[in-house]
Amino acid sequence: MPDTPEKNELTHLIDERALARRVEELAREIAAKSQGVDELVVIGLLKGAFVFMADLVRALSRCGVRQRLGFIHARSYGSGTISSGEVRLGRDLDLDVTGRTVLLLDDIQDTGHTLSVATRYLEQAGAARVMTAVLLDKPSRRELPIQPDHVGFEVPDRFVVGYGIDYGESYRYLPYIAMLADDA
Ligand code: IMP
Ligand code: MG
């Protein structure tokens, strides 16, 4: 086996079992709020939400929620671990959301700019209702007064990785959430 560099640089924060349990709970909360919706349109923000989305949509299916899935590419410009607040969306939504109930997913909410811009985009595209869910929330860093409808876990103001979340495109594949060491 090659050396795993993450060993020295990472501190575990949320393990696989806790993630799986919380995703099932989120699915039940969201299913309860989706009653009467014939088919939920679930939109994931790439790339970070892809693992969370893969687990959540299957958990929603176990709760009996029919879905249609789509993705939007979102980039928050900044350097290193600091978000700039400037968000660009790849306008490549491949689903018609007109009149639909949409569930927008992101990996982590930090300043709030990404979720705010993406919500506005879906509303302008004609969505009747946009619900938001994030796996992680760093409320201490919020710059906009917005709160996701569903939050998996609150995390401290530290840079986190794993379960889809990256640092410079590394670590997305980790099955758990970890904090990056300050000197990594
Ligand atoms: P916001 O627009 O500042 O709310 O930031 C949201 C985006 O910043 C998320 O979609 C993540 O891609 C990224 N981000 C924020 N905090 C972290 C972190 O701790 N680790 C990795 N990415 C993060
Ligand atoms: Mg992101």
mmCIF file of C-alpha atoms and ligand atoms in Angstrom:
data_model
loop_
_atom_site.group_PDB
_atom_site.id
_atom_site.type_symbol
_atom_site.label_atom_id
_atom_site.label_comp_id
_atom_site.label_asym_id
_atom_site.label_seq_id
_atom_site.Cartn_x
_atom_site.Cartn_y
_atom_site.Cartn_z
ATOM 1 C CA MET A 1 0.000 0.000 0.000
ATOM 2 C CA PRO A 2 1.282 3.493 -0.775
ATOM 3 C CA ASP A 3 1.595 5.957 2.078
ATOM 4 C CA THR A 4 -1.678 7.710 2.762
ATOM 5 C CA PRO A 5 -0.717 11.363 3.124
ATOM 6 C CA GLU A 6 -4.033 12.202 4.756
ATOM 7 C CA LYS A 7 -2.980 10.359 7.923
ATOM 8 C CA ASN A 8 -0.901 13.254 9.289
ATOM 9 C CA GLU A 9 -2.859 16.132 7.872
ATOM 10 C CA LEU A 10 -6.385 15.217 8.918
ATOM 11 C CA THR A 11 -8.368 14.972 12.122
ATOM 12 C CA HIS A 12 -11.538 12.891 11.891
ATOM 13 C CA LEU A 13 -14.697 14.862 12.618
ATOM 14 C CA ILE A 14 -17.741 12.805 11.475
ATOM 15 C CA ASP A 15 -17.461 9.073 10.882
ATOM 16 C CA GLU A 16 -19.216 6.947 8.252
ATOM 17 C CA ARG A 17 -21.885 5.563 10.541
ATOM 18 C CA ALA A 18 -22.886 8.997 11.834
ATOM 19 C CA LEU A 19 -23.085 10.280 8.250
ATOM 20 C CA ALA A 20 -25.270 7.356 7.153
ATOM 21 C CA ARG A 21 -27.589 7.746 10.144
ATOM 22 C CA ARG A 22 -28.013 11.493 9.659
ATOM 23 C CA VAL A 23 -28.655 11.166 5.914
ATOM 24 C CA GLU A 24 -31.493 8.711 6.649
ATOM 25 C CA GLU A 25 -32.958 11.195 9.159
ATOM 26 C CA LEU A 26 -32.689 14.059 6.666
ATOM 27 C CA ALA A 27 -34.493 11.928 4.082
ATOM 28 C CA ARG A 28 -37.357 11.343 6.502
ATOM 29 C CA GLU A 29 -37.572 15.091 7.295
ATOM 30 C CA ILE A 30 -37.559 15.989 3.605
ATOM 31 C CA ALA A 31 -40.058 13.249 2.709
ATOM 32 C CA ALA A 32 -42.443 14.621 5.341
ATOM 33 C CA LYS A 33 -42.180 18.074 3.747
ATOM 34 C CA SER A 34 -42.691 16.667 0.243
ATOM 35 C CA GLN A 35 -46.053 15.065 0.837
ATOM 36 C CA GLY A 36 -48.391 15.825 -2.025
ATOM 37 C CA VAL A 37 -45.453 16.395 -4.399
ATOM 38 C CA ASP A 38 -45.832 13.933 -7.257
ATOM 39 C CA GLU A 39 -42.159 13.978 -8.211
ATOM 40 C CA LEU A 40 -39.438 15.964 -6.436
ATOM 41 C CA VAL A 41 -36.771 17.630 -8.602
ATOM 42 C CA VAL A 42 -33.439 17.184 -6.802
ATOM 43 C CA ILE A 43 -30.612 19.463 -7.979
ATOM 44 C CA GLY A 44 -27.063 18.887 -6.729
ATOM 45 C CA LEU A 45 -24.335 21.525 -6.812
ATOM 46 C CA LEU A 46 -21.211 20.062 -8.374
ATOM 47 C CA LYS A 47 -18.838 18.911 -7.500
ATOM 48 C CA GLY A 48 -19.098 18.938 -3.717
ATOM 49 C CA ALA A 49 -22.641 17.593 -3.314
ATOM 50 C CA PHE A 50 -22.186 14.444 -5.378
ATOM 51 C CA VAL A 51 -21.577 11.949 -2.548
ATOM 52 C CA PHE A 52 -24.213 13.480 -0.263
ATOM 53 C CA MET A 53 -26.666 13.463 -3.169
ATOM 54 C CA ALA A 54 -25.952 9.836 -4.069
ATOM 55 C CA ASP A 55 -26.758 8.733 -0.527
ATOM 56 C CA LEU A 56 -29.668 11.123 0.038
ATOM 57 C CA VAL A 57 -31.598 10.302 -3.156
ATOM 58 C CA ARG A 58 -31.487 6.589 -2.320
ATOM 59 C CA ALA A 59 -32.609 7.305 1.247
ATOM 60 C CA LEU A 60 -35.461 9.421 -0.167
ATOM 61 C CA SER A 61 -36.377 6.534 -2.425
ATOM 62 C CA ARG A 62 -36.617 4.256 0.617
ATOM 63 C CA CYS A 63 -39.061 6.843 2.035
ATOM 64 C CA GLY A 64 -41.167 6.477 -1.128
ATOM 65 C CA VAL A 65 -40.206 9.825 -2.724
ATOM 66 C CA ARG A 66 -40.202 9.798 -6.545
ATOM 67 C CA GLN A 67 -37.511 12.053 -7.969
ATOM 68 C CA ARG A 68 -35.929 13.513 -11.043
ATOM 69 C CA LEU A 69 -32.251 14.453 -10.705
ATOM 70 C CA GLY A 70 -30.180 17.276 -12.130
ATOM 71 C CA PHE A 71 -26.951 19.118 -11.487
ATOM 72 C CA ILE A 72 -25.587 22.647 -11.613
ATOM 73 C CA HIS A 73 -21.903 23.421 -11.601
ATOM 74 C CA ALA A 74 -21.086 26.068 -8.994
ATOM 75 C CA ARG A 75 -17.747 27.701 -8.413
ATOM 76 C CA SER A 76 -16.960 29.984 -5.562
ATOM 77 C CA TYR A 77 -13.872 31.953 -6.418
ATOM 78 C CA GLY A 78 -11.270 32.371 -3.759
ATOM 79 C CA SER A 79 -7.800 31.293 -2.843
ATOM 80 C CA GLY A 80 -6.913 28.298 -0.692
ATOM 81 C CA THR A 81 -9.440 27.870 2.075
ATOM 82 C CA ILE A 82 -11.044 31.326 1.888
ATOM 83 C CA SER A 83 -14.267 31.800 -0.071
ATOM 84 C CA SER A 84 -14.417 35.084 -2.009
ATOM 85 C CA GLY A 85 -18.190 35.397 -2.026
ATOM 86 C CA GLU A 86 -18.133 35.592 -5.823
ATOM 87 C CA VAL A 87 -20.118 32.650 -7.180
ATOM 88 C CA ARG A 88 -20.403 31.517 -10.795
ATOM 89 C CA LEU A 89 -22.889 28.943 -11.979
ATOM 90 C CA GLY A 90 -22.444 26.822 -15.078
ATOM 91 C CA ARG A 91 -25.807 27.481 -16.735
ATOM 92 C CA ASP A 92 -26.238 23.891 -17.723
ATOM 93 C CA LEU A 93 -29.431 22.888 -15.925
ATOM 94 C CA ASP A 94 -30.740 20.054 -18.057
ATOM 95 C CA LEU A 95 -34.180 19.752 -16.448
ATOM 96 C CA ASP A 96 -37.314 21.844 -16.764
ATOM 97 C CA VAL A 97 -38.153 23.077 -13.259
ATOM 98 C CA THR A 98 -41.157 25.178 -14.287
ATOM 99 C CA GLY A 99 -43.845 24.887 -11.639
ATOM 100 C CA ARG A 100 -41.913 22.149 -9.809
ATOM 101 C CA THR A 101 -40.910 21.629 -6.186
ATOM 102 C CA VAL A 102 -37.118 21.580 -6.150
ATOM 103 C CA LEU A 103 -34.717 20.298 -3.506
ATOM 104 C CA LEU A 104 -31.348 22.061 -3.889
ATOM 105 C CA LEU A 105 -28.370 20.251 -2.342
ATOM 106 C CA ASP A 106 -24.928 21.487 -1.407
ATOM 107 C CA ASP A 107 -22.106 19.960 0.564
ATOM 108 C CA ILE A 108 -21.437 22.817 2.955
ATOM 109 C CA GLN A 109 -22.832 26.258 3.596
ATOM 110 C CA ASP A 110 -20.238 28.808 4.565
ATOM 111 C CA THR A 111 -20.862 32.485 3.719
ATOM 112 C CA GLY A 112 -24.225 31.606 2.132
ATOM 113 C CA HIS A 113 -23.459 33.115 -1.286
ATOM 114 C CA THR A 114 -23.515 29.841 -3.247
ATOM 115 C CA LEU A 115 -26.890 28.659 -1.976
ATOM 116 C CA SER A 116 -28.361 32.119 -2.353
ATOM 117 C CA VAL A 117 -27.237 32.493 -5.992
ATOM 118 C CA ALA A 118 -28.358 28.954 -6.899
ATOM 119 C CA THR A 119 -31.757 29.391 -5.216
ATOM 120 C CA ARG A 120 -32.350 32.624 -7.136
ATOM 121 C CA TYR A 121 -31.336 30.913 -10.377
ATOM 122 C CA LEU A 122 -33.862 28.094 -9.843
ATOM 123 C CA GLU A 123 -36.605 30.556 -8.935
ATOM 124 C CA GLN A 124 -35.871 32.548 -12.091
ATOM 125 C CA ALA A 125 -35.997 29.278 -14.053
ATOM 126 C CA GLY A 126 -39.597 28.933 -12.859
ATOM 127 C CA ALA A 127 -39.449 26.599 -9.844
ATOM 128 C CA ALA A 128 -42.629 26.838 -7.764
ATOM 129 C CA ARG A 129 -40.807 26.109 -4.512
ATOM 130 C CA VAL A 130 -37.121 25.651 -3.668
ATOM 131 C CA MET A 131 -36.184 23.709 -0.527
ATOM 132 C CA THR A 132 -32.507 23.628 0.439
ATOM 133 C CA ALA A 133 -30.460 21.003 2.226
ATOM 134 C CA VAL A 134 -26.772 21.032 3.101
ATOM 135 C CA LEU A 135 -24.812 18.262 4.734
ATOM 136 C CA LEU A 136 -22.688 20.691 6.764
ATOM 137 C CA ASP A 137 -23.244 24.211 8.017
ATOM 138 C CA LYS A 138 -20.659 26.665 9.331
ATOM 139 C CA PRO A 139 -23.019 29.274 10.778
ATOM 140 C CA SER A 140 -20.177 31.318 12.244
ATOM 141 C CA ARG A 141 -19.065 32.362 8.742
ATOM 142 C CA ARG A 142 -22.411 33.479 7.364
ATOM 143 C CA GLU A 143 -22.419 36.754 5.386
ATOM 144 C CA LEU A 144 -26.028 36.554 4.173
ATOM 145 C CA PRO A 145 -29.072 36.090 6.413
ATOM 146 C CA ILE A 146 -30.098 32.755 4.941
ATOM 147 C CA GLN A 147 -30.647 29.434 6.642
ATOM 148 C CA PRO A 148 -30.906 26.116 4.754
ATOM 149 C CA ASP A 149 -34.213 24.283 5.331
ATOM 150 C CA HIS A 150 -32.334 21.101 6.273
ATOM 151 C CA VAL A 151 -28.861 20.801 7.821
ATOM 152 C CA GLY A 152 -27.018 17.546 8.477
ATOM 153 C CA PHE A 153 -24.434 18.791 10.970
ATOM 154 C CA GLU A 154 -23.143 22.102 12.239
ATOM 155 C CA VAL A 155 -19.357 22.264 12.080
ATOM 156 C CA PRO A 156 -16.861 24.655 13.644
ATOM 157 C CA ASP A 157 -15.051 27.307 11.620
ATOM 158 C CA ARG A 158 -12.405 24.921 10.332
ATOM 159 C CA PHE A 159 -11.677 23.755 6.794
ATOM 160 C CA VAL A 160 -13.234 20.333 6.316
ATOM 161 C CA VAL A 161 -12.824 17.673 3.611
ATOM 162 C CA GLY A 162 -14.156 14.262 2.607
ATOM 163 C CA TYR A 163 -17.518 12.770 1.539
ATOM 164 C CA GLY A 164 -17.367 14.835 -1.672
ATOM 165 C CA ILE A 165 -15.739 17.930 -0.162
ATOM 166 C CA ASP A 166 -12.277 18.897 -1.395
ATOM 167 C CA TYR A 167 -9.213 20.901 -0.695
ATOM 168 C CA GLY A 168 -7.704 21.778 -4.083
ATOM 169 C CA GLU A 169 -9.508 18.720 -5.588
ATOM 170 C CA SER A 170 -7.951 16.344 -3.038
ATOM 171 C CA TYR A 171 -9.790 14.261 -0.450
ATOM 172 C CA ARG A 172 -13.265 14.142 -2.076
ATOM 173 C CA TYR A 173 -13.120 10.332 -2.011
ATOM 174 C CA LEU A 174 -12.792 9.956 1.760
ATOM 175 C CA PRO A 175 -15.809 8.150 3.260
ATOM 176 C CA TYR A 176 -15.742 10.361 6.395
ATOM 177 C CA ILE A 177 -15.507 14.106 7.176
ATOM 178 C CA ALA A 178 -12.205 15.365 8.527
ATOM 179 C CA MET A 179 -10.649 18.697 9.460
ATOM 180 C CA LEU A 180 -7.530 19.820 7.691
ATOM 181 C CA ALA A 181 -4.592 20.563 9.975
ATOM 182 C CA ASP A 182 -3.806 24.276 10.126
ATOM 183 C CA ASP A 183 -0.328 23.693 8.731
ATOM 184 C CA ALA A 184 -1.370 21.213 5.966
HETATM 185 P P1 IMP B 1 -20.402 29.765 0.479
HETATM 186 O O1 IMP B 1 -20.785 30.260 -0.879
HETATM 187 O O2 IMP B 1 -19.362 30.647 1.136
HETATM 188 O O3 IMP B 1 -21.556 29.425 1.393
HETATM 189 O O4 IMP B 1 -19.557 28.479 0.287
HETATM 190 C C1 IMP B 1 -20.024 27.359 -0.153
HETATM 191 C C2 IMP B 1 -18.959 26.603 -0.897
HETATM 192 O O5 IMP B 1 -17.642 26.846 -0.403
HETATM 193 C C3 IMP B 1 -19.251 25.151 -0.695
HETATM 194 O O6 IMP B 1 -20.045 24.684 -1.772
HETATM 195 C C4 IMP B 1 -17.872 24.537 -0.703
HETATM 196 O O7 IMP B 1 -17.545 24.160 -2.017
HETATM 197 C C5 IMP B 1 -16.924 25.638 -0.278
HETATM 198 N N1 IMP B 1 -16.504 25.454 1.120
HETATM 199 C C6 IMP B 1 -16.897 26.159 2.189
HETATM 200 N N2 IMP B 1 -16.323 25.705 3.323
HETATM 201 C C7 IMP B 1 -15.559 24.659 2.944
HETATM 202 C C8 IMP B 1 -14.713 23.740 3.675
HETATM 203 O O8 IMP B 1 -14.545 23.781 4.905
HETATM 204 N N3 IMP B 1 -14.106 22.781 2.940
HETATM 205 C C9 IMP B 1 -14.249 22.692 1.576
HETATM 206 N N4 IMP B 1 -15.033 23.507 0.866
HETATM 207 C C10 IMP B 1 -15.681 24.493 1.543
HETATM 208 MG MG MG B 2 -19.183 23.612 -3.410
#
